[in-house]
Amino acid sequence: MLRTMIAGTGYYVPERVVTNEDLTRLMDTSDAWIVERTGIRERHWVDEGMSGAEMARRASEMALRDAGMEASDVDAIVFATLSPDHFFPGTGVFLQRELGLEGIPAIDVRAQCSGFVYGLSVADAFVRTGQYRTILLVGVEIQSTGIDISTGGRDMAILFGDGAGATVLTTSEDGGRGVLSTHLHADGRYAEMLWAEFESSVHHPRITSEIIESGRHYPSMDGKEVFKHAVVRMPEVVEEALAANGLTAGDLDLLVPHQANLRITQMVQRRLGLSDAQVVSNIHKYGNTTAATIPIALAEAVAEGRLKKGDLVCLVAFGSGFTWGAALVRW
Ligand SMILES: CC(C)(COP(=O)(O)OP(=O)(O)OC[C@H]1O[C@@H](n2cnc3c(N)ncnc32)[C@H](O)[C@@H]1OP(=O)(O)O)[C@@H](O)C(=O)NCCC(=O)NCCS
């Protein structure tokens, strides 16, 4: 039986660090409010000229080095983002071009904060069927150029950061190791709870100066509703993944949750009965980098030596859509 193994991890965050104190100069907020409600202390925002494709290239090169592979070993790219560099084509082809991999497919995944787990599921299906042997899976986000950084947008603006995470997935030679299963869900009844209404191809023109003046091109969110659903759906899908493999939370060595809010992570941790050492949290440094949070957190956990061969690790996400999902991996 073919299995997908995570052979290498990497990440990149832009150089510019934006602290909570920096945000107080842009909007009515405070370091104390942000830390207490979210756990975030700083995030990284791109400077003019940095693209999602460029961040993806840097993260991918680190992941390839970690895997001991060359770009030419990659058979397909799966690219997860909600903030593509352009409306079309998707950023996957720009990364493919940056890496000099003309000809291989580039698949763009649009599942917001769940994009990386959705992308892993897509890649895993390709590997299991033998269609592609080695897949580069990236999660990349530039949120800072799309949010309202005035007081009117402070509920969102304090949360989000920019960054990229990458993993090199390859066919497992060891039957016991690799991705055990992936579990994906969505509930479109809540689509408008966290969304960007404009620019929209439903309207002609897609955007007007009136819309821009009224700020409706900025994403909006019902933070309380998102929170309530996240703290139920994330533990639920972790339990689903464990049960599908005849395992329980007691078998888990490490949980790598989507980094949306430290309070969400802590509630998920409590519901699963896990210790601090079993849960990865880096939101204080990066904020919510959407599709990039899980691969960045995973790469840091690997670099810190928190994963050893044979460990059971669960990746779990929740986000706009609503979409959510989990992947269970035997390291
Ligand atoms: C956004 C979030 C931090 C807000 O926290 P909260 O405890 O729900 O706070 P509320 O929205 O009730 O706001 C409380 C007050 O703080 C104010 N406030 C909102 N943002 C603020 C900010 N950045 N700084 C200071 N005050 C702020 C509100 O205006 C409100 O004031 P009011 O009581 O005078 O009306 C929280 O709802 C959250 O994290 N939700 C999940 C969001 C998420 O994870 N999104 C991505 C999912 S992938």
Coordinates of C-alpha atoms and ligand atoms in Angstrom, one line a residue:
M1 CA 0.0 0.0 0.0
L2 CA 1.4 3.4 -1.0
R3 CA 1.6 6.1 1.7
T4 CA 2.5 9.8 1.7
M5 CA 5.5 10.7 3.8
I6 CA 6.4 14.2 4.8
A7 CA 10.0 14.2 3.7
G8 CA 10.9 17.9 4.3
T9 CA 9.5 21.1 5.8
G10 CA 10.3 24.7 5.4
Y11 CA 9.0 28.2 5.9
Y12 CA 9.5 31.9 5.2
V13 CA 8.2 35.0 6.8
P14 CA 8.8 38.5 5.6
E15 CA 11.5 40.6 7.3
R16 CA 9.2 43.4 8.6
V17 CA 8.0 42.7 12.1
V18 CA 4.8 44.6 13.1
T19 CA 4.3 44.6 16.9
N20 CA 1.0 45.3 18.7
E21 CA 2.6 48.6 19.7
D22 CA 3.0 49.4 16.0
L23 CA -0.7 48.8 15.5
T24 CA -1.7 51.2 18.2
R25 CA -0.2 53.9 15.9
L26 CA -2.6 52.9 13.1
M27 CA -5.8 52.1 15.1
D28 CA -7.5 52.4 18.4
T29 CA -6.2 49.2 20.1
S30 CA -3.7 48.2 22.8
D31 CA -1.1 45.5 23.3
A32 CA -2.9 44.3 26.4
W33 CA -6.2 43.9 24.5
I34 CA -4.6 42.0 21.7
V35 CA -2.5 39.7 23.9
E36 CA -5.4 38.9 26.2
R37 CA -7.9 38.1 23.5
T38 CA -5.6 36.4 20.9
G39 CA -2.2 35.7 22.3
I40 CA -0.6 37.6 19.4
R41 CA 2.4 39.8 20.2
E42 CA 3.7 40.5 16.7
R43 CA 3.3 39.4 13.1
H44 CA 5.3 39.8 9.9
W45 CA 4.0 41.9 7.0
V46 CA 5.4 42.1 3.5
D47 CA 7.0 45.2 2.0
E48 CA 6.1 46.4 -1.4
G49 CA 7.6 44.0 -4.0
M50 CA 7.4 40.8 -2.0
S51 CA 4.9 38.3 -3.6
G52 CA 3.3 35.1 -2.5
A53 CA 5.2 33.2 -5.2
E54 CA 8.5 34.6 -3.9
M55 CA 7.7 33.6 -0.3
A56 CA 6.6 30.2 -1.5
R57 CA 9.9 29.7 -3.4
R58 CA 11.9 30.5 -0.3
A59 CA 9.8 28.2 1.9
S60 CA 10.0 25.5 -0.8
E61 CA 13.7 25.7 -1.2
M62 CA 14.1 25.2 2.6
A63 CA 11.7 22.2 2.5
L64 CA 13.6 20.7 -0.4
R65 CA 16.9 21.1 1.4
D66 CA 15.4 19.5 4.4
A67 CA 14.3 16.5 2.3
G68 CA 17.7 16.3 0.6
M69 CA 16.0 16.7 -2.7
E70 CA 16.3 19.0 -5.8
A71 CA 13.4 21.0 -7.3
S72 CA 13.6 18.6 -10.3
D73 CA 12.5 15.8 -8.0
V74 CA 9.0 17.4 -7.7
D75 CA 6.3 15.8 -9.9
A76 CA 3.4 18.2 -9.0
I77 CA 2.7 21.4 -7.0
V78 CA -0.3 21.9 -4.7
F79 CA -0.6 25.5 -3.7
A80 CA -3.0 26.7 -1.0
T81 CA -3.9 30.3 -0.5
L82 CA -6.9 32.7 -0.2
S83 CA -4.8 35.6 -1.3
P84 CA -3.4 34.7 -4.8
D85 CA -1.0 37.2 -6.2
H86 CA -3.5 37.8 -9.0
F87 CA -7.2 37.0 -9.6
F88 CA -5.9 34.5 -12.2
P89 CA -3.9 32.5 -12.9
G90 CA -3.4 31.0 -9.5
T91 CA -0.1 31.5 -7.7
G92 CA 0.9 27.8 -8.2
V93 CA 2.1 28.5 -11.8
F94 CA 4.2 31.4 -10.7
L95 CA 5.9 29.2 -8.1
Q96 CA 6.4 26.5 -10.7
R97 CA 8.1 29.1 -13.0
E98 CA 10.2 30.4 -10.1
L99 CA 11.4 26.8 -9.5
G100 CA 12.1 26.2 -13.2
L101 CA 9.7 23.2 -13.3
E102 CA 8.0 23.9 -16.6
G103 CA 5.5 21.1 -17.5
I104 CA 4.6 19.7 -14.1
P105 CA 1.0 20.5 -12.9
A106 CA 0.3 23.3 -10.4
I107 CA -3.0 22.8 -8.5
D108 CA -4.4 25.8 -6.6
V109 CA -6.5 25.0 -3.6
R110 CA -9.0 27.5 -2.2
A111 CA -10.0 26.4 1.3
Q112 CA -8.8 29.4 3.3
C113 CA -7.5 28.5 6.7
S114 CA -8.1 24.9 5.9
G115 CA -6.2 25.2 2.7
F116 CA -3.1 23.3 3.8
V117 CA -5.1 20.3 5.2
Y118 CA -7.3 20.3 2.1
G119 CA -4.2 20.4 0.0
L120 CA -2.6 17.6 1.9
S121 CA -5.7 15.5 1.3
V122 CA -5.5 16.2 -2.5
A123 CA -1.7 15.4 -2.6
D124 CA -2.2 12.3 -0.5
A125 CA -4.8 11.0 -3.0
F126 CA -2.3 11.5 -5.9
V127 CA 0.4 9.7 -4.0
R128 CA -1.8 6.8 -2.9
T129 CA -3.0 6.2 -6.4
G130 CA 0.6 6.3 -7.7
Q131 CA -0.1 9.2 -10.0
Y132 CA 2.6 11.4 -8.6
R133 CA 5.6 10.3 -6.5
T134 CA 6.8 13.6 -5.0
I135 CA 4.6 16.6 -4.4
L136 CA 5.5 20.1 -3.2
L137 CA 2.6 21.3 -1.0
V138 CA 2.7 25.0 0.1
G139 CA 0.5 27.2 2.1
V140 CA 1.1 30.9 1.5
E141 CA -0.7 34.1 2.5
I142 CA -0.4 37.8 2.1
Q143 CA -3.1 39.2 4.4
S144 CA -1.6 42.6 5.2
T145 CA -2.3 44.2 1.8
G146 CA -6.0 43.3 2.0
I147 CA -7.1 44.3 5.5
D148 CA -8.5 47.5 6.9
I149 CA -5.7 48.8 9.2
S150 CA -7.9 51.6 10.6
T151 CA -10.0 51.4 13.8
G152 CA -13.0 50.2 11.7
G153 CA -11.1 47.1 10.7
R154 CA -9.3 46.4 14.0
D155 CA -11.1 43.1 14.8
M156 CA -9.5 41.6 11.7
A157 CA -6.3 43.7 11.3
I158 CA -4.8 42.6 14.6
L159 CA -5.2 38.9 13.8
F160 CA -3.5 38.4 10.5
G161 CA 0.0 38.1 9.3
D162 CA 1.9 37.1 6.1
G163 CA 4.1 34.1 5.5
A164 CA 4.7 30.8 3.7
G165 CA 5.1 27.2 4.7
A166 CA 6.1 24.2 2.5
T167 CA 6.3 20.5 2.8
V168 CA 7.8 18.0 0.4
L169 CA 5.6 14.9 0.2
T170 CA 6.9 11.7 -1.2
T171 CA 5.9 8.1 -1.5
S172 CA 6.6 6.2 1.7
E173 CA 8.9 3.2 1.5
D174 CA 7.9 2.2 5.1
G175 CA 4.3 0.9 5.3
G176 CA 3.8 2.1 8.9
R177 CA 4.8 5.7 8.4
G178 CA 3.2 8.6 6.6
V179 CA -0.3 10.1 6.3
L180 CA -2.7 7.7 7.9
S181 CA -5.9 9.5 6.8
T182 CA -7.4 12.9 6.1
H183 CA -10.9 14.1 7.0
L184 CA -12.4 17.2 5.3
H185 CA -15.6 19.1 6.0
A186 CA -17.4 22.2 4.9
D187 CA -20.6 24.1 5.7
G188 CA -21.4 26.8 3.3
R189 CA -24.4 28.0 5.4
Y190 CA -21.8 30.1 7.2
A191 CA -19.9 31.4 4.1
E192 CA -20.6 35.1 5.0
M193 CA -19.4 34.8 8.6
L194 CA -15.9 35.3 7.4
W195 CA -15.5 36.5 3.8
A196 CA -14.4 39.1 1.3
E197 CA -17.6 40.2 -0.5
F198 CA -15.7 42.3 -3.1
E199 CA -14.1 42.2 -5.6
S200 CA -16.8 39.9 -7.0
S201 CA -17.4 38.5 -10.4
V202 CA -21.1 38.4 -9.7
H203 CA -21.2 42.2 -10.2
H204 CA -20.4 44.2 -13.3
P205 CA -18.1 46.0 -12.7
R206 CA -16.6 43.8 -10.1
I207 CA -15.6 46.7 -7.9
T208 CA -16.5 50.4 -7.9
S209 CA -15.0 53.4 -6.2
E210 CA -18.2 53.6 -4.0
I211 CA -17.4 50.1 -2.7
I212 CA -13.8 51.0 -2.0
E213 CA -14.9 54.2 -0.2
S214 CA -17.3 52.2 2.0
G215 CA -14.7 49.6 2.8
R216 CA -16.7 46.7 1.5
H217 CA -13.7 45.3 -0.4
Y218 CA -12.1 44.5 3.0
P219 CA -12.8 41.0 4.5
S220 CA -15.3 40.9 7.3
M221 CA -16.0 38.5 10.1
D222 CA -18.3 37.6 12.9
G223 CA -15.5 36.8 15.3
K224 CA -17.7 35.3 18.0
E225 CA -19.5 32.9 15.6
V226 CA -16.2 31.9 14.1
F227 CA -14.8 31.3 17.6
K228 CA -17.8 29.2 18.7
H229 CA -17.7 26.9 15.7
A230 CA -13.9 26.6 15.7
V231 CA -13.7 25.3 19.3
V232 CA -16.3 22.6 18.5
R233 CA -15.3 21.5 15.0
M234 CA -11.5 21.3 15.6
P235 CA -11.7 18.7 18.5
E236 CA -14.5 16.9 16.7
V237 CA -12.5 16.3 13.5
V238 CA -9.4 15.3 15.5
E239 CA -11.6 12.7 17.3
E240 CA -12.9 11.6 13.9
A241 CA -9.4 11.1 12.5
L242 CA -8.3 9.2 15.6
A243 CA -11.4 7.0 15.7
A244 CA -11.0 6.2 12.0
N245 CA -7.6 4.7 12.8
G246 CA -8.6 2.9 16.0
L247 CA -6.8 5.5 18.1
T248 CA -7.6 7.9 20.9
A249 CA -6.3 11.4 22.0
G250 CA -4.1 9.5 24.5
D251 CA -2.1 8.1 21.5
L252 CA -1.3 11.6 20.1
D253 CA 2.3 12.9 20.5
L254 CA 1.8 16.3 18.8
L255 CA -1.1 18.4 17.7
V256 CA -0.4 21.1 15.1
P257 CA -3.5 23.2 15.0
H258 CA -4.3 26.1 12.7
Q259 CA -3.1 29.2 14.5
A260 CA -6.2 31.4 14.6
N261 CA -6.3 32.6 18.2
L262 CA -4.4 31.3 21.3
R263 CA -7.7 31.0 23.1
I264 CA -9.1 28.7 20.4
T265 CA -6.0 26.6 20.6
Q266 CA -6.2 26.4 24.4
M267 CA -9.9 25.3 24.3
V268 CA -9.1 22.6 21.7
Q269 CA -6.2 21.4 23.8
R270 CA -8.4 21.2 26.9
R271 CA -11.2 19.4 25.1
L272 CA -8.7 16.8 23.9
G273 CA -6.9 16.5 27.3
L274 CA -3.5 17.4 25.9
S275 CA -0.5 19.0 27.7
D276 CA 1.2 22.2 26.5
A277 CA 4.1 20.1 25.3
Q278 CA 1.8 18.2 23.0
V279 CA 0.4 21.3 21.2
V280 CA 2.3 23.6 18.9
S281 CA 1.6 27.3 19.2
N282 CA 3.6 30.1 17.5
I283 CA 0.8 32.6 17.1
H284 CA 2.5 35.1 19.4
K285 CA 5.2 35.5 16.7
Y286 CA 3.2 35.3 13.4
G287 CA -0.5 35.9 14.1
N288 CA -2.9 34.1 11.8
T289 CA -1.2 33.4 8.4
T290 CA -4.2 31.5 7.2
A291 CA -3.1 28.6 4.8
A292 CA 0.5 29.0 6.0
T293 CA 0.0 28.5 9.8
I294 CA 0.2 24.7 9.8
P295 CA 3.2 24.3 7.6
I296 CA 5.1 27.0 9.4
A297 CA 4.2 25.5 12.8
L298 CA 5.1 22.1 11.5
A299 CA 8.5 23.3 10.2
E300 CA 9.3 25.0 13.5
A301 CA 8.3 21.9 15.5
V302 CA 10.6 19.8 13.3
A303 CA 13.5 22.3 13.7
E304 CA 13.0 22.3 17.5
G305 CA 13.2 18.5 17.5
R306 CA 9.7 18.0 18.8
L307 CA 9.0 15.2 16.4
K308 CA 10.7 11.8 16.3
K309 CA 10.3 8.8 14.1
G310 CA 7.1 6.9 14.9
D311 CA 5.4 9.8 16.6
L312 CA 1.7 10.3 16.0
V313 CA 0.9 13.9 14.8
C314 CA -2.4 15.5 14.0
L315 CA -2.8 18.6 11.8
V316 CA -6.1 20.3 12.3
A317 CA -7.7 23.4 10.7
F318 CA -10.8 25.5 10.8
G319 CA -11.7 28.6 8.8
S320 CA -13.7 30.6 6.3
G321 CA -16.3 28.6 4.4
F322 CA -16.8 27.3 7.0
T323 CA -14.2 24.6 6.2
W324 CA -12.4 22.3 8.5
G325 CA -10.3 19.2 8.5
A326 CA -7.7 17.0 10.1
A327 CA -4.8 14.8 8.9
L328 CA -3.3 12.1 11.0
V329 CA 0.4 11.3 10.3
R330 CA 2.7 8.7 11.7
W331 CA 6.0 10.6 11.6
Ligands
LIG1 C1 -11.8 38.7 16.9 C2 -11.8 38.3 18.4 C3 -10.4 38.4 18.9 C4 -12.6 39.4 19.2 O1 -12.6 39.0 20.5 P1 -14.0 39.1 21.4 O2 -13.6 38.8 22.8 O3 -15.0 38.3 20.7 O4 -14.3 40.6 21.3 P2 -15.6 41.3 20.8 O5 -15.8 41.2 19.3 O6 -16.7 40.9 21.7 O7 -15.3 42.8 21.1 C5 -15.2 43.3 22.5 C6 -14.9 44.8 22.4 O8 -13.6 45.0 21.9 C7 -13.6 45.9 20.8 N1 -12.5 45.5 19.9 C8 -12.6 44.7 18.8 N2 -11.3 44.7 18.2 C9 -10.5 45.4 19.0 C10 -9.1 45.7 19.0 N3 -8.3 45.2 18.0 N4 -8.6 46.5 20.0 C11 -9.4 46.9 21.0 N5 -10.7 46.7 21.0 C12 -11.3 45.9 20.1 C13 -15.0 45.7 20.2 O9 -15.3 46.8 19.4 C14 -15.8 45.5 21.4 O10 -16.1 46.8 21.9 P3 -17.6 47.1 22.6 O11 -17.7 46.1 23.7 O12 -17.4 48.5 23.0 O13 -18.5 46.9 21.4 C15 -12.4 37.0 18.6 O14 -13.8 37.0 18.4 C16 -11.8 35.9 17.8 O15 -10.6 35.7 17.8 N6 -12.6 35.2 17.0 C17 -12.1 34.2 16.1 C18 -11.6 34.9 14.9 C19 -10.7 34.0 14.1 O16 -10.1 33.1 14.5 N7 -10.8 34.2 12.8 C20 -10.0 33.5 11.8 C21 -10.5 32.1 11.8 S1 -9.6 31.1 10.8

